[in-house]
Short mmCIF file of C-alpha atoms in Angstrom, two decimals:
data_model
loop_
_atom_site.label_atom_id
_atom_site.label_comp_id
_atom_site.label_asym_id
_atom_site.label_seq_id
_atom_site.Cartn_x
_atom_site.Cartn_y
_atom_site.Cartn_z
CA LEU A 269 -2.47 -42.15 -45.99
CA ARG A 270 -4.14 -41.59 -49.34
CA ARG A 271 -6.44 -44.63 -48.97
CA SER A 272 -7.19 -44.13 -45.31
CA ARG A 273 -9.03 -41.50 -43.49
CA CYS A 274 -6.86 -39.32 -41.34
CA PHE A 275 -8.17 -36.98 -38.69
CA ALA A 276 -6.10 -34.29 -37.08
CA MET A 277 -6.92 -32.52 -33.88
CA VAL A 278 -4.82 -29.62 -32.72
CA ALA A 279 -4.87 -28.33 -29.19
CA ARG A 280 -3.17 -25.23 -27.94
CA LYS A 281 -2.82 -24.23 -24.32
CA ARG A 282 -1.10 -21.12 -23.03
CA THR A 283 0.30 -20.73 -19.55
CA ARG A 284 2.18 -17.89 -17.94
CA SER A 285 5.58 -19.18 -19.08
CA SER A 286 4.94 -21.41 -22.09
CA VAL A 287 2.63 -22.35 -24.94
CA VAL A 288 1.84 -26.06 -25.33
CA ILE A 289 0.84 -27.13 -28.83
CA GLY A 290 -0.38 -30.70 -29.31
CA MET A 291 -1.43 -32.57 -32.47
CA HIS A 292 -3.34 -35.83 -32.35
CA LEU A 293 -3.43 -37.85 -35.60
CA VAL A 294 -5.89 -40.72 -35.89
CA ARG A 295 -5.51 -43.08 -38.83
CA GLN A 296 -8.11 -45.66 -39.66
CA ASN A 297 -6.86 -48.64 -41.72
CA LYS A 298 -8.72 -51.94 -42.13
CA GLY A 299 -10.95 -51.27 -39.19
CA GLN A 300 -8.10 -50.50 -36.87
CA ALA A 301 -7.18 -47.12 -35.50
CA VAL A 302 -3.59 -46.13 -35.02
CA SER A 303 -2.89 -42.94 -33.10
CA TRP A 304 0.07 -40.64 -32.84
CA LEU A 305 0.43 -37.86 -30.36
CA THR A 306 2.87 -35.07 -31.05
CA VAL A 307 3.43 -32.42 -28.44
CA SER A 308 5.74 -29.46 -28.74
CA VAL A 309 6.39 -26.89 -26.06
CA VAL A 310 7.47 -23.40 -26.96
CA ARG A 311 9.02 -21.66 -24.00
CA LEU A 312 8.27 -17.96 -23.63
CA SER A 313 9.69 -15.33 -21.32
CA SER A 314 7.52 -14.61 -18.32
CA PRO A 315 5.43 -11.47 -18.81
CA PRO A 316 5.91 -8.74 -16.22
CA MET A 317 3.47 -9.19 -13.38
CA THR A 318 2.38 -6.39 -11.06
CA THR A 319 3.42 -7.03 -7.47
CA ALA A 320 0.68 -6.67 -4.89
CA ARG A 321 1.05 -3.56 -2.78
CA ARG A 322 0.71 -5.59 0.42
CA LEU A 323 3.91 -7.39 -0.56
CA LEU A 324 5.80 -4.13 -1.15
CA LEU A 325 4.82 -2.33 2.05
CA ASP A 326 5.44 -3.77 5.49
CA ARG A 327 2.70 -2.73 7.89
CA THR A 328 4.94 -3.29 10.88
CA ARG A 329 7.46 -0.76 9.53
CA PRO A 330 5.84 2.62 8.75
CA THR A 331 7.05 3.89 5.37
CA TRP A 332 6.54 7.19 3.62
CA VAL A 333 4.78 6.55 0.31
CA HIS A 334 4.29 8.90 -2.63
CA CYS A 335 0.81 8.25 -4.05
CA THR A 336 -0.51 9.73 -7.29
CA SER A 337 -3.90 9.44 -8.93
CA ARG A 338 -5.17 10.96 -12.18
CA CYS A 339 -8.62 11.95 -13.30
CA VAL A 340 -10.21 9.71 -15.89
CA ARG A 341 -8.90 10.35 -19.41
CA ARG A 342 -6.63 12.96 -17.79
CA ALA A 343 -9.50 15.40 -18.06
CA PHE A 344 -9.40 18.65 -16.08
CA LEU A 345 -12.18 17.59 -13.72
CA ALA A 346 -10.71 19.78 -10.95
CA GLY A 347 -9.69 22.74 -13.09
CA ASP A 348 -11.20 25.59 -15.10
CA ARG A 349 -14.79 25.93 -13.92
CA TYR A 350 -14.25 23.09 -11.43
CA GLU A 351 -11.53 24.78 -9.40
CA HIS A 352 -13.69 24.52 -6.28
CA ARG A 353 -13.20 20.75 -6.34
CA LYS A 354 -9.60 21.28 -5.32
CA VAL A 355 -10.96 22.57 -2.02
CA TRP A 356 -13.03 19.38 -1.70
CA ILE A 357 -9.95 17.23 -2.19
CA GLU A 358 -7.88 19.28 0.23
CA GLU A 359 -10.55 19.21 2.92
CA ARG A 360 -11.08 15.47 2.52
CA LEU A 361 -7.37 14.80 2.87
CA GLN A 362 -7.21 16.91 6.02
CA TYR A 363 -10.24 15.11 7.47
CA LEU A 364 -8.82 11.64 6.83
CA ALA A 365 -5.47 12.59 8.35
CA LYS A 366 -7.34 13.05 11.64
CA CYS A 367 -9.36 9.82 11.36
CA PHE A 368 -6.76 7.35 10.10
CA ALA A 369 -3.48 6.42 11.75
CA ALA A 370 -1.83 8.53 9.07
CA GLU A 371 0.67 11.34 8.70
CA VAL A 372 0.71 13.55 5.60
CA ALA A 373 4.07 15.12 4.74
CA GLY A 374 3.05 16.75 1.47
CA TYR A 375 0.39 17.02 -1.19
CA ALA A 376 -0.46 18.91 -4.35
CA VAL A 377 -3.92 19.09 -5.89
CA MET A 378 -3.72 19.78 -9.64
CA SER A 379 -6.45 20.16 -12.25
CA ASN A 380 -6.27 16.55 -13.44
CA HIS A 381 -4.27 14.67 -10.79
CA VAL A 382 -3.27 14.68 -7.15
CA HIS A 383 -0.05 13.90 -5.24
CA VAL A 384 0.03 12.74 -1.61
CA ILE A 385 2.97 11.72 0.59
CA VAL A 386 1.54 9.69 3.45
CA ARG A 387 2.72 7.32 6.16
CA LEU A 388 0.41 4.96 8.06
CA ASP A 389 1.38 3.40 11.38
CA LEU A 390 -0.37 0.28 12.63
CA ALA A 391 1.17 0.70 16.10
CA VAL A 392 -0.75 3.96 16.53
CA ALA A 393 -4.05 2.25 15.68
CA MET A 394 -3.30 -0.58 18.11
CA ASP A 395 -3.15 1.93 20.98
CA TRP A 396 -6.69 3.19 20.35
CA THR A 397 -9.58 1.96 22.46
CA ASP A 398 -12.40 0.02 20.82
CA VAL A 399 -14.72 3.01 21.17
CA GLU A 400 -12.14 5.28 19.56
CA VAL A 401 -11.73 2.87 16.63
CA ALA A 402 -15.50 2.69 16.12
CA ARG A 403 -15.85 6.48 16.30
CA ARG A 404 -13.06 7.04 13.78
CA TRP A 405 -14.33 4.42 11.35
CA LEU A 406 -17.93 5.59 11.47
CA SER A 407 -16.70 9.15 10.93
CA VAL A 408 -15.15 7.99 7.66
CA TYR A 409 -17.93 5.59 6.66
CA PRO A 410 -21.15 6.68 8.42
CA ARG A 411 -24.18 4.47 8.10
CA LYS A 412 -26.64 7.27 7.38
CA TYR A 413 -26.59 10.14 4.87
CA LEU A 414 -28.90 13.05 4.17
CA SER A 415 -30.48 13.50 0.76
CA ASP A 416 -27.66 15.82 -0.34
CA GLY A 417 -24.99 13.32 0.65
CA THR A 418 -24.07 14.90 3.99
CA PRO A 419 -23.03 12.16 6.44
CA VAL A 420 -24.90 11.73 9.72
CA LEU A 421 -22.61 10.67 12.56
CA PRO A 422 -24.01 8.17 15.08
CA SER A 423 -24.57 9.04 18.72
CA ASP A 424 -22.21 8.07 21.52
CA ALA A 425 -24.60 5.33 22.63
CA GLU A 426 -24.67 3.80 19.15
CA ILE A 427 -20.86 3.92 18.91
CA ALA A 428 -20.51 2.24 22.32
CA ALA A 429 -22.91 -0.52 21.28
CA ILE A 430 -21.04 -1.17 18.02
CA ALA A 431 -17.68 -1.19 19.81
CA LYS A 432 -18.72 -4.27 21.80
CA ASP A 433 -18.14 -6.50 18.74
CA PRO A 434 -14.40 -7.40 18.86
CA VAL A 435 -14.37 -8.95 15.37
CA VAL A 436 -15.73 -5.85 13.67
CA VAL A 437 -13.56 -3.51 15.72
CA GLY A 438 -10.46 -5.57 14.92
CA LYS A 439 -11.20 -5.38 11.21
CA TRP A 440 -11.75 -1.62 11.36
CA ARG A 441 -8.57 -1.13 13.40
CA THR A 442 -6.49 -2.78 10.67
CA ARG A 443 -8.16 -0.83 7.91
CA LEU A 444 -7.53 2.48 9.64
CA ALA A 445 -3.81 1.81 9.19
CA ASP A 446 -4.00 0.49 5.63
CA LEU A 447 -2.87 2.55 2.63
CA GLY A 448 -5.42 1.04 0.26
CA TRP A 449 -8.34 1.88 2.53
CA PHE A 450 -6.94 5.37 3.11
CA MET A 451 -6.86 6.10 -0.63
CA LYS A 452 -10.28 4.52 -1.12
CA ALA A 453 -11.79 6.71 1.59
CA PHE A 454 -9.98 9.69 0.05
CA LYS A 455 -11.06 9.26 -3.57
CA GLU A 456 -14.51 7.66 -3.47
CA PRO A 457 -16.41 10.54 -1.78
CA ILE A 458 -14.89 13.01 -4.25
CA SER A 459 -16.18 10.91 -7.14
CA ARG A 460 -19.68 10.70 -5.68
CA ARG A 461 -19.81 14.40 -4.92
CA ALA A 462 -18.63 15.36 -8.40
CA ASN A 463 -21.17 13.04 -10.00
CA ARG A 464 -23.96 14.59 -7.95
CA GLU A 465 -22.83 18.04 -9.04
CA ASP A 466 -22.72 17.03 -12.72
CA ASP A 467 -25.85 14.87 -12.45
CA CYS A 468 -24.09 11.92 -14.04
CA THR A 469 -22.56 8.55 -13.25
CA GLY A 470 -19.23 6.94 -14.01
CA ALA A 471 -15.61 7.06 -12.94
CA PHE A 472 -13.92 10.23 -11.78
CA TRP A 473 -10.46 8.78 -11.13
CA GLU A 474 -8.37 6.78 -13.57
CA GLY A 475 -7.91 3.36 -11.97
CA ARG A 476 -6.78 3.06 -8.37
CA PHE A 477 -3.54 4.85 -7.53
CA HIS A 478 0.20 4.60 -8.10
CA SER A 479 2.47 4.32 -5.05
CA VAL A 480 6.24 4.62 -4.67
CA PRO A 481 7.94 3.96 -1.30
CA LEU A 482 10.43 6.63 -0.24
CA LEU A 483 13.26 4.68 1.32
CA ASP A 484 15.55 7.38 2.73
CA GLN A 485 15.67 11.00 3.81
CA ALA A 486 16.91 12.33 0.49
CA ALA A 487 14.06 10.67 -1.37
CA LEU A 488 11.48 12.10 1.04
CA ILE A 489 12.72 15.70 0.93
CA ALA A 490 13.21 15.63 -2.84
CA CYS A 491 9.70 14.25 -3.41
CA MET A 492 8.16 16.84 -1.06
CA ALA A 493 9.86 19.66 -2.98
CA TYR A 494 8.92 18.09 -6.30
CA ILE A 495 5.19 17.98 -5.60
CA ASP A 496 5.14 21.43 -3.95
CA LEU A 497 6.64 22.88 -7.16
CA ASN A 498 4.02 21.26 -9.41
CA PRO A 499 2.01 24.49 -9.91
CA ILE A 500 5.20 26.32 -10.88
CA ARG A 501 6.17 23.58 -13.31
CA ALA A 502 2.67 23.81 -14.84
CA LYS A 503 2.91 27.64 -15.01
CA LEU A 504 -0.07 28.03 -12.70
CA ALA A 505 1.98 30.10 -10.24
CA ASP A 506 5.29 31.94 -10.23
CA ARG A 507 6.30 31.44 -6.60
CA PRO A 508 5.61 29.01 -3.75
CA GLU A 509 3.53 31.48 -1.76
CA ARG A 510 1.06 31.62 -4.66
CA SER A 511 0.95 27.87 -5.25
CA HIS A 512 -2.46 27.20 -3.79
CA HIS A 513 -3.67 23.72 -2.82
CA THR A 514 -0.18 22.46 -1.95
CA SER A 515 1.49 21.54 1.32
CA GLY A 516 4.15 24.20 0.69
CA PHE A 517 1.48 26.89 0.58
CA ARG A 518 0.07 25.62 3.90
CA ARG A 519 3.49 25.67 5.56
CA ILE A 520 4.10 29.22 4.32
CA ARG A 521 0.79 30.42 5.76
CA ALA A 522 1.49 28.72 9.09
CA ARG A 523 4.95 30.29 9.24
CA ASN A 524 3.62 33.77 8.44
CA ARG A 525 0.93 33.47 11.09
CA CYS A 526 3.52 32.43 13.68
CA ARG A 527 5.81 35.34 12.74
CA ALA A 528 2.87 37.75 12.93
CA ALA A 529 2.00 36.46 16.39
CA GLN A 530 5.60 36.89 17.53
CA LYS A 531 5.66 40.49 16.32
CA ILE A 532 2.38 41.30 18.06
CA ARG A 533 3.65 39.85 21.36
CA ALA A 534 6.89 41.84 21.04
CA ARG A 535 5.21 45.18 20.27
CA GLU A 536 2.12 44.97 22.48
CA PRO A 537 2.85 42.49 25.30
CA ALA A 538 -0.01 43.75 27.47
CA LYS A 539 -2.62 43.57 24.72
CA ALA A 540 -1.12 40.60 22.86
CA LYS A 541 -3.74 38.02 23.86
CA ALA A 542 -6.70 40.21 22.89
CA LEU A 543 -5.09 41.29 19.63
CA LEU A 544 -4.18 37.72 18.66
CA THR A 545 -7.71 36.53 19.36
CA LYS A 546 -9.11 39.41 17.31
CA VAL A 547 -7.04 38.58 14.24
CA GLY A 548 -7.54 34.84 14.63
CA LEU A 549 -3.96 33.89 15.59
CA THR A 550 -2.85 31.34 18.15
CA ALA A 551 -1.67 33.07 21.30
CA ASN A 552 0.59 30.26 22.53
CA ALA A 553 2.22 29.26 19.23
CA LYS A 554 5.75 28.02 19.95
CA HIS A 555 7.01 27.26 16.47
CA ALA A 556 6.16 27.89 12.80
CA GLU A 557 4.04 24.75 12.43
CA ASP A 558 1.80 25.03 15.46
CA GLY A 559 -1.82 24.39 14.48
CA LEU A 560 -0.86 22.93 11.10
CA TRP A 561 -2.57 19.64 10.26
CA LEU A 562 0.37 18.50 8.14
CA THR A 563 3.15 16.48 9.73
CA PRO A 564 5.83 18.84 11.13
CA LEU A 565 9.12 18.79 9.27
CA ALA A 566 10.81 17.53 12.43
CA ARG A 567 8.82 14.29 12.02
CA CYS A 568 9.40 13.99 8.28
CA GLN A 569 12.29 11.61 8.83
CA VAL A 570 13.37 8.30 7.33
CA GLY A 571 15.81 6.20 9.30
CA GLU A 572 18.44 8.19 11.14
CA VAL A 573 17.74 11.85 11.82
CA LEU A 574 19.71 14.61 10.12
CA ALA A 575 23.23 15.22 11.40
CA ASN A 576 22.65 18.66 12.94
CA LYS A 577 18.87 18.40 13.39
CA THR A 578 18.31 21.95 12.13
CA PHE A 579 16.07 21.25 9.13
CA SER A 580 13.45 23.92 9.74
CA VAL A 581 10.55 25.45 7.85
CA ASP A 582 12.79 28.30 6.70
CA ASP A 583 15.34 25.81 5.33
CA TYR A 584 12.65 23.98 3.39
CA LEU A 585 11.06 27.16 2.03
CA THR A 586 14.49 28.47 1.00
CA LEU A 587 15.02 25.24 -0.89
CA LEU A 588 11.64 25.60 -2.59
CA ASP A 589 12.26 29.21 -3.57
CA ALA A 590 15.73 28.59 -5.01
CA THR A 591 14.62 25.51 -6.96
CA GLY A 592 11.52 27.30 -8.17
CA ARG A 593 13.61 30.12 -9.60
CA LEU A 594 15.73 27.61 -11.52
CA LEU A 595 12.60 25.99 -12.88
CA LYS A 596 11.21 29.36 -13.94
CA ALA A 597 14.45 30.33 -15.70
CA GLY A 598 14.41 27.06 -17.60
CA LYS A 599 18.15 26.50 -17.30
CA ARG A 600 20.67 25.35 -14.75
CA GLY A 601 21.95 28.44 -13.02
CA ALA A 602 24.22 28.79 -10.00
CA ILE A 603 22.94 27.49 -6.68
CA PRO A 604 22.77 30.24 -4.03
CA PRO A 605 25.39 29.79 -1.29
CA GLU A 606 22.79 29.55 1.48
CA LEU A 607 21.54 26.23 0.05
CA ALA A 608 24.87 24.46 0.54
CA PRO A 609 24.18 23.20 4.08
CA ILE A 610 20.94 21.50 3.04
CA LEU A 611 22.39 19.83 -0.03
CA ALA A 612 25.48 18.71 1.86
CA ARG A 613 23.35 17.34 4.71
CA LEU A 614 21.23 15.28 2.36
CA ASP A 615 24.24 14.25 0.26
CA LEU A 616 22.60 15.40 -2.94
CA SER A 617 24.31 16.32 -6.16
CA VAL A 618 23.42 19.79 -7.43
CA GLU A 619 23.40 18.70 -11.04
CA ALA A 620 21.28 15.66 -10.25
CA TRP A 621 18.89 17.84 -8.26
CA LEU A 622 18.39 20.16 -11.21
CA ALA A 623 18.04 17.29 -13.65
CA THR A 624 15.36 15.76 -11.42
CA MET A 625 13.41 18.98 -10.97
CA LEU A 626 13.66 19.93 -14.65
CA GLY A 627 12.93 16.42 -15.89
CA TRP A 628 9.63 14.80 -16.80
CA ARG A 629 7.84 12.58 -14.27
CA MET A 630 11.03 11.57 -12.52
CA PHE A 631 9.11 10.27 -9.50
CA ALA A 632 6.90 7.89 -11.49
CA PHE A 633 7.42 4.61 -13.35
CA THR A 634 9.44 3.05 -10.54
CA SER A 635 8.62 0.60 -7.77
CA ALA A 636 10.83 2.28 -5.16
CA LEU A 637 12.97 5.39 -4.87
CA GLY A 638 16.15 5.97 -2.90
CA HIS A 639 19.93 5.68 -2.83
CA ALA A 640 21.75 2.56 -4.02
CA ALA A 641 22.13 1.07 -0.55
CA THR A 642 18.49 1.44 0.47
CA CYS A 643 17.27 0.22 -2.93
CA ALA A 644 19.55 -2.82 -2.63
CA GLN A 645 18.04 -3.65 0.75
CA GLU A 646 14.53 -3.24 -0.68
CA ALA A 647 15.40 -5.51 -3.62
CA THR A 648 16.67 -8.19 -1.24
CA LYS A 649 13.50 -7.96 0.82
CA ARG A 650 11.38 -8.43 -2.32
CA GLY A 651 13.48 -11.32 -3.58
CA LEU A 652 14.75 -9.38 -6.61
CA ARG A 653 18.24 -8.95 -8.02
CA TRP A 654 17.85 -5.24 -8.65
CA ILE A 655 15.39 -2.34 -8.76
CA ARG A 656 15.44 -0.13 -11.81
CA ASN A 657 16.24 3.51 -11.02
CA ARG A 658 15.16 6.14 -13.56
CA CYS A 659 15.63 9.18 -11.32
CA PRO A 660 19.00 10.93 -11.92
CA LEU A 661 18.98 12.21 -8.36
CA PHE A 662 19.89 8.75 -7.06
CA ALA A 663 21.45 7.20 -10.18
CA GLY A 664 25.06 6.03 -10.01
CA LYS A 665 27.16 4.50 -12.72
CA SER A 666 24.41 2.07 -13.61
CA ALA A 667 20.71 2.67 -14.05
CA HIS A 668 20.05 -0.58 -12.21
CA VAL A 669 20.47 -0.86 -8.48
CA ALA A 670 21.89 -4.34 -8.04
CA VAL A 671 22.14 -6.46 -4.93
CA ALA A 672 25.74 -7.12 -3.95
#
């Protein structure tokens, strides 16, 4: 090779699972070219790929999902002097729960992030008329806005004209039962409104949102209690009835209003209707969640209903109060005897419950949450061998939930 000219060309190509390195040597000798081609393949392990949310959630089977979203750079864009933005977020969530085919079981609006437990049902949207679909969609995404950003709803005649297009109505009907569109309609107006207030542009939320399916009843109740106790964990409140901007606070207010109405009817039956109207209470309230826009606890079910069907608002608030006291004490104390029926009904371990509530972000960094059996079924549906479980509330002997 010393007397001949030798040229080397190296090519490198990377794929998802391998790196292909090729070397092409060209030797020129006495006017003739002789070539060699050497190719070596270095096999690499496949990098973890994010699974599309549409592959994790089955639209035909309504599933409770715990969604979280943080403010950009984890800044307190809804805290300190921006506390009023928590009211924006709460009002927007309540408004969308009426427009979408959605049920909200719980939420917590914090200074730099938000939690929402939501379930969307495509079957509900399929029962709506075309006019109803058009009215709901245009209430979420109106075509006209005032200069200050206030939406202008179309007239009944305009809605009826738009509803005559079956293609558009069909697309809107599907979106009104889609989790991605629900979160988009939830977060985007908050970003625009905050930017108008600050006279700036840019992102308000950090990325899209993180979602974890809640596969069984224990996962749902535990996650509801977890997010309702967020202000207590952050030392923003010392009891559930002072934890503003949470679903627990809303349920407490609804319960107190119902109890007040019952007392007024018992003490002044003749003047009850006038007195209730005067103080702004519902005269015909039958239970503690009448008039509450959140999903009643009786409908917060996954799979089979509870054995004795007695999971009431008082049961849930007792659970919140007892767990909140343990969080405030900072150590694992004795569980009050009155909590035994709830824990036995949900088949929860007391020690695991405390470890979950005292732990750090136990309901994040996982693709699904639930007991071993339900996680095994979810893994089989996704074509996986196991789903990693980092939450001690549902952990068994192994941290991995394997498929038998």
